[in-house]
One Martini backbone bead per residue (centre of mass of N, CA, C, O) as a GRO file, in nm:
protein
  186
    1UNK     BB    1   0.060   0.073  -0.037
    2UNK     BB    2   0.280   0.270   0.019
    3UNK     BB    3   0.393   0.249  -0.312
    4UNK     BB    4   0.048   0.325  -0.370
    5UNK     BB    5  -0.052   0.601  -0.256
    6UNK     BB    6  -0.073   0.794  -0.468
    7UNK     BB    7  -0.249   0.659  -0.672
    8UNK     BB    8  -0.488   0.605  -0.473
    9UNK     BB    9  -0.543   0.911  -0.468
   10UNK     BB   10  -0.579   0.980  -0.781
   11UNK     BB   11  -0.829   0.784  -0.813
   12UNK     BB   12  -1.014   0.934  -0.605
   13UNK     BB   13  -1.029   1.188  -0.726
   14UNK     BB   14  -1.116   1.086  -1.025
   15UNK     BB   15  -1.375   1.003  -0.928
   16UNK     BB   16  -1.494   1.217  -0.753
   17UNK     BB   17  -1.453   1.410  -1.045
   18UNK     BB   18  -1.520   1.214  -1.288
   19UNK     BB   19  -1.233   1.121  -1.486
   20UNK     BB   20  -1.338   0.842  -1.442
   21UNK     BB   21  -1.416   0.501  -1.544
   22UNK     BB   22  -1.499   0.235  -1.435
   23UNK     BB   23  -1.399   0.059  -1.672
   24UNK     BB   24  -1.118   0.171  -1.661
   25UNK     BB   25  -1.040   0.103  -1.341
   26UNK     BB   26  -1.052  -0.203  -1.381
   27UNK     BB   27  -0.855  -0.243  -1.580
   28UNK     BB   28  -0.623  -0.103  -1.376
   29UNK     BB   29  -0.660  -0.312  -1.169
   30UNK     BB   30  -0.680  -0.583  -1.382
   31UNK     BB   31  -0.495  -0.841  -1.560
   32UNK     BB   32  -0.613  -1.124  -1.634
   33UNK     BB   33  -0.777  -1.180  -1.372
   34UNK     BB   34  -0.553  -0.996  -1.202
   35UNK     BB   35  -0.401  -0.824  -0.994
   36UNK     BB   36  -0.239  -0.542  -0.962
   37UNK     BB   37  -0.075  -0.350  -0.762
   38UNK     BB   38  -0.306  -0.129  -0.734
   39UNK     BB   39  -0.513  -0.352  -0.667
   40UNK     BB   40  -0.421  -0.478  -0.423
   41UNK     BB   41  -0.383  -0.256  -0.257
   42UNK     BB   42  -0.732  -0.183  -0.236
   43UNK     BB   43  -0.759  -0.472  -0.097
   44UNK     BB   44  -0.599  -0.398   0.145
   45UNK     BB   45  -0.730  -0.162   0.223
   46UNK     BB   46  -1.029  -0.281   0.253
   47UNK     BB   47  -0.941  -0.483   0.506
   48UNK     BB   48  -0.936  -0.294   0.695
   49UNK     BB   49  -1.216  -0.193   0.731
   50UNK     BB   50  -1.344  -0.479   0.749
   51UNK     BB   51  -1.210  -0.537   1.028
   52UNK     BB   52  -1.343  -0.271   1.169
   53UNK     BB   53  -1.626  -0.387   1.134
   54UNK     BB   54  -1.586  -0.658   1.294
   55UNK     BB   55  -1.502  -0.532   1.567
   56UNK     BB   56  -1.744  -0.373   1.608
   57UNK     BB   57  -1.961  -0.597   1.575
   58UNK     BB   58  -1.849  -0.752   1.822
   59UNK     BB   59  -1.837  -0.484   2.059
   60UNK     BB   60  -2.121  -0.359   1.945
   61UNK     BB   61  -2.459  -0.351   2.019
   62UNK     BB   62  -2.570  -0.135   1.865
   63UNK     BB   63  -2.437  -0.163   1.594
   64UNK     BB   64  -2.567  -0.464   1.542
   65UNK     BB   65  -2.872  -0.355   1.575
   66UNK     BB   66  -2.819  -0.128   1.312
   67UNK     BB   67  -2.758  -0.337   1.117
   68UNK     BB   68  -3.026  -0.518   1.146
   69UNK     BB   69  -3.221  -0.305   1.068
   70UNK     BB   70  -3.119  -0.268   0.783
   71UNK     BB   71  -3.132  -0.578   0.688
   72UNK     BB   72  -3.469  -0.577   0.736
   73UNK     BB   73  -3.522  -0.348   0.530
   74UNK     BB   74  -3.406  -0.489   0.308
   75UNK     BB   75  -3.550  -0.777   0.322
   76UNK     BB   76  -3.829  -0.667   0.283
   77UNK     BB   77  -3.780  -0.534  -0.001
   78UNK     BB   78  -3.717  -0.820  -0.137
   79UNK     BB   79  -3.999  -0.961  -0.055
   80UNK     BB   80  -4.160  -0.740  -0.223
   81UNK     BB   81  -4.004  -0.815  -0.492
   82UNK     BB   82  -4.084  -1.098  -0.509
   83UNK     BB   83  -4.417  -1.066  -0.468
   84UNK     BB   84  -4.412  -0.917  -0.748
   85UNK     BB   85  -4.210  -1.101  -0.902
   86UNK     BB   86  -4.399  -1.383  -1.005
   87UNK     BB   87  -4.337  -1.391  -1.246
   88UNK     BB   88  -4.137  -1.617  -1.388
   89UNK     BB   89  -4.005  -1.668  -1.084
   90UNK     BB   90  -3.818  -1.377  -1.090
   91UNK     BB   91  -3.701  -1.393  -1.385
   92UNK     BB   92  -3.502  -1.305  -1.622
   93UNK     BB   93  -3.632  -1.339  -1.973
   94UNK     BB   94  -3.427  -1.188  -2.115
   95UNK     BB   95  -3.135  -1.147  -2.347
   96UNK     BB   96  -3.125  -0.832  -2.337
   97UNK     BB   97  -3.050  -0.549  -2.177
   98UNK     BB   98  -3.294  -0.371  -2.209
   99UNK     BB   99  -3.526  -0.590  -2.130
  100UNK     BB  100  -3.409  -0.597  -1.831
  101UNK     BB  101  -3.474  -0.328  -1.777
  102UNK     BB  102  -3.765  -0.303  -1.810
  103UNK     BB  103  -3.817  -0.493  -1.597
  104UNK     BB  104  -3.684  -0.351  -1.350
  105UNK     BB  105  -3.829  -0.085  -1.393
  106UNK     BB  106  -4.123  -0.193  -1.345
  107UNK     BB  107  -4.055  -0.314  -1.053
  108UNK     BB  108  -3.966  -0.031  -0.940
  109UNK     BB  109  -4.245   0.116  -1.002
  110UNK     BB  110  -4.424  -0.104  -0.817
  111UNK     BB  111  -4.277  -0.082  -0.541
  112UNK     BB  112  -4.328   0.244  -0.530
  113UNK     BB  113  -4.629   0.229  -0.529
  114UNK     BB  114  -4.672   0.074  -0.301
  115UNK     BB  115  -4.530   0.263  -0.107
  116UNK     BB  116  -4.687   0.494  -0.131
  117UNK     BB  117  -4.947   0.394  -0.065
  118UNK     BB  118  -4.867   0.304   0.245
  119UNK     BB  119  -4.774   0.579   0.322
  120UNK     BB  120  -5.045   0.718   0.301
  121UNK     BB  121  -5.221   0.519   0.483
  122UNK     BB  122  -5.062   0.545   0.726
  123UNK     BB  123  -5.055   0.860   0.772
  124UNK     BB  124  -5.397   0.827   0.812
  125UNK     BB  125  -5.391   0.622   1.037
  126UNK     BB  126  -5.235   0.789   1.247
  127UNK     BB  127  -5.416   1.057   1.257
  128UNK     BB  128  -5.678   0.898   1.333
  129UNK     BB  129  -5.566   0.789   1.607
  130UNK     BB  130  -5.467   1.095   1.720
  131UNK     BB  131  -5.782   1.203   1.709
  132UNK     BB  132  -5.895   0.938   1.910
  133UNK     BB  133  -5.649   0.935   2.152
  134UNK     BB  134  -5.425   0.789   2.059
  135UNK     BB  135  -5.083   0.713   2.140
  136UNK     BB  136  -4.847   0.840   1.923
  137UNK     BB  137  -4.522   0.745   1.907
  138UNK     BB  138  -4.202   0.737   1.813
  139UNK     BB  139  -4.174   0.420   1.872
  140UNK     BB  140  -4.403   0.347   1.659
  141UNK     BB  141  -4.318   0.500   1.417
  142UNK     BB  142  -4.049   0.316   1.410
  143UNK     BB  143  -4.209   0.036   1.317
  144UNK     BB  144  -4.320   0.160   1.067
  145UNK     BB  145  -4.413  -0.018   0.733
  146UNK     BB  146  -4.415   0.017   0.384
  147UNK     BB  147  -4.362  -0.318   0.323
  148UNK     BB  148  -4.604  -0.413   0.321
  149UNK     BB  149  -4.886  -0.675   0.169
  150UNK     BB  150  -5.119  -0.839   0.274
  151UNK     BB  151  -5.351  -0.652   0.142
  152UNK     BB  152  -5.237  -0.733  -0.140
  153UNK     BB  153  -5.347  -0.812  -0.482
  154UNK     BB  154  -5.153  -1.014  -0.693
  155UNK     BB  155  -5.408  -1.178  -0.764
  156UNK     BB  156  -5.601  -1.105  -1.011
  157UNK     BB  157  -5.823  -0.832  -1.041
  158UNK     BB  158  -5.814  -0.521  -1.192
  159UNK     BB  159  -5.918  -0.179  -1.130
  160UNK     BB  160  -5.916   0.106  -1.320
  161UNK     BB  161  -6.052   0.360  -1.151
  162UNK     BB  162  -6.180   0.607  -1.054
  163UNK     BB  163  -6.250   0.788  -0.788
  164UNK     BB  164  -6.556   0.946  -0.642
  165UNK     BB  165  -6.313   1.076  -0.496
  166UNK     BB  166  -6.092   1.260  -0.401
  167UNK     BB  167  -5.822   1.097  -0.262
  168UNK     BB  168  -5.862   0.892  -0.050
  169UNK     BB  169  -5.976   0.632   0.116
  170UNK     BB  170  -6.149   0.515   0.341
  171UNK     BB  171  -6.114   0.376   0.635
  172UNK     BB  172  -6.097   0.108   0.767
  173UNK     BB  173  -6.277  -0.118   0.959
  174UNK     BB  174  -6.107  -0.344   1.190
  175UNK     BB  175  -6.416  -0.492   1.277
  176UNK     BB  176  -6.490  -0.568   1.030
  177UNK     BB  177  -6.541  -0.791   0.737
  178UNK     BB  178  -6.385  -0.668   0.486
  179UNK     BB  179  -6.533  -0.423   0.399
  180UNK     BB  180  -6.653  -0.167   0.247
  181UNK     BB  181  -6.877   0.103   0.229
  182UNK     BB  182  -6.965  -0.007  -0.080
  183UNK     BB  183  -6.957  -0.350  -0.055
  184UNK     BB  184  -6.669  -0.419  -0.120
  185UNK     BB  185  -6.444  -0.607  -0.164
  186UNK     BB  186  -6.068  -0.612  -0.118
   0.00000   0.00000   0.00000
């Protein structure tokens, strides 16, 4: 690392300023599948931070909890994406790059739509609970996630009709028998 430190700083500066493309950098760090001296220096540098991360993970319970929480959110996002991407068993079927990008773009759009829908209705439900006198605490709010999907019908018929009134639908009464106010099943 000492022998390549100056080059490592130049590479970092070039990446930060956007003066080198990732493809060119990868080509510069390896030849014929083997790392160059500079590539090896970056690998060793990365191992320092990996070791520091592991030592902190082992010794710091708060850090473990934070990491676990981040992993839980990421895993919940992936679960939702797999649920949405049930067609073709979640496999990319297109053999050309643009087709794969289209499939992934559509998945991202559907995933973001579910998260937006859930966020709007979670916000409405929290406001309703607070208006009804329920103690809505920061601790409770921290446990809410827009990545839930049990209420979403992924299979079946979809009606894309304009709602009768602008804004959100009325919130469902949790004590009812899963029917909306207008008598339709959800």
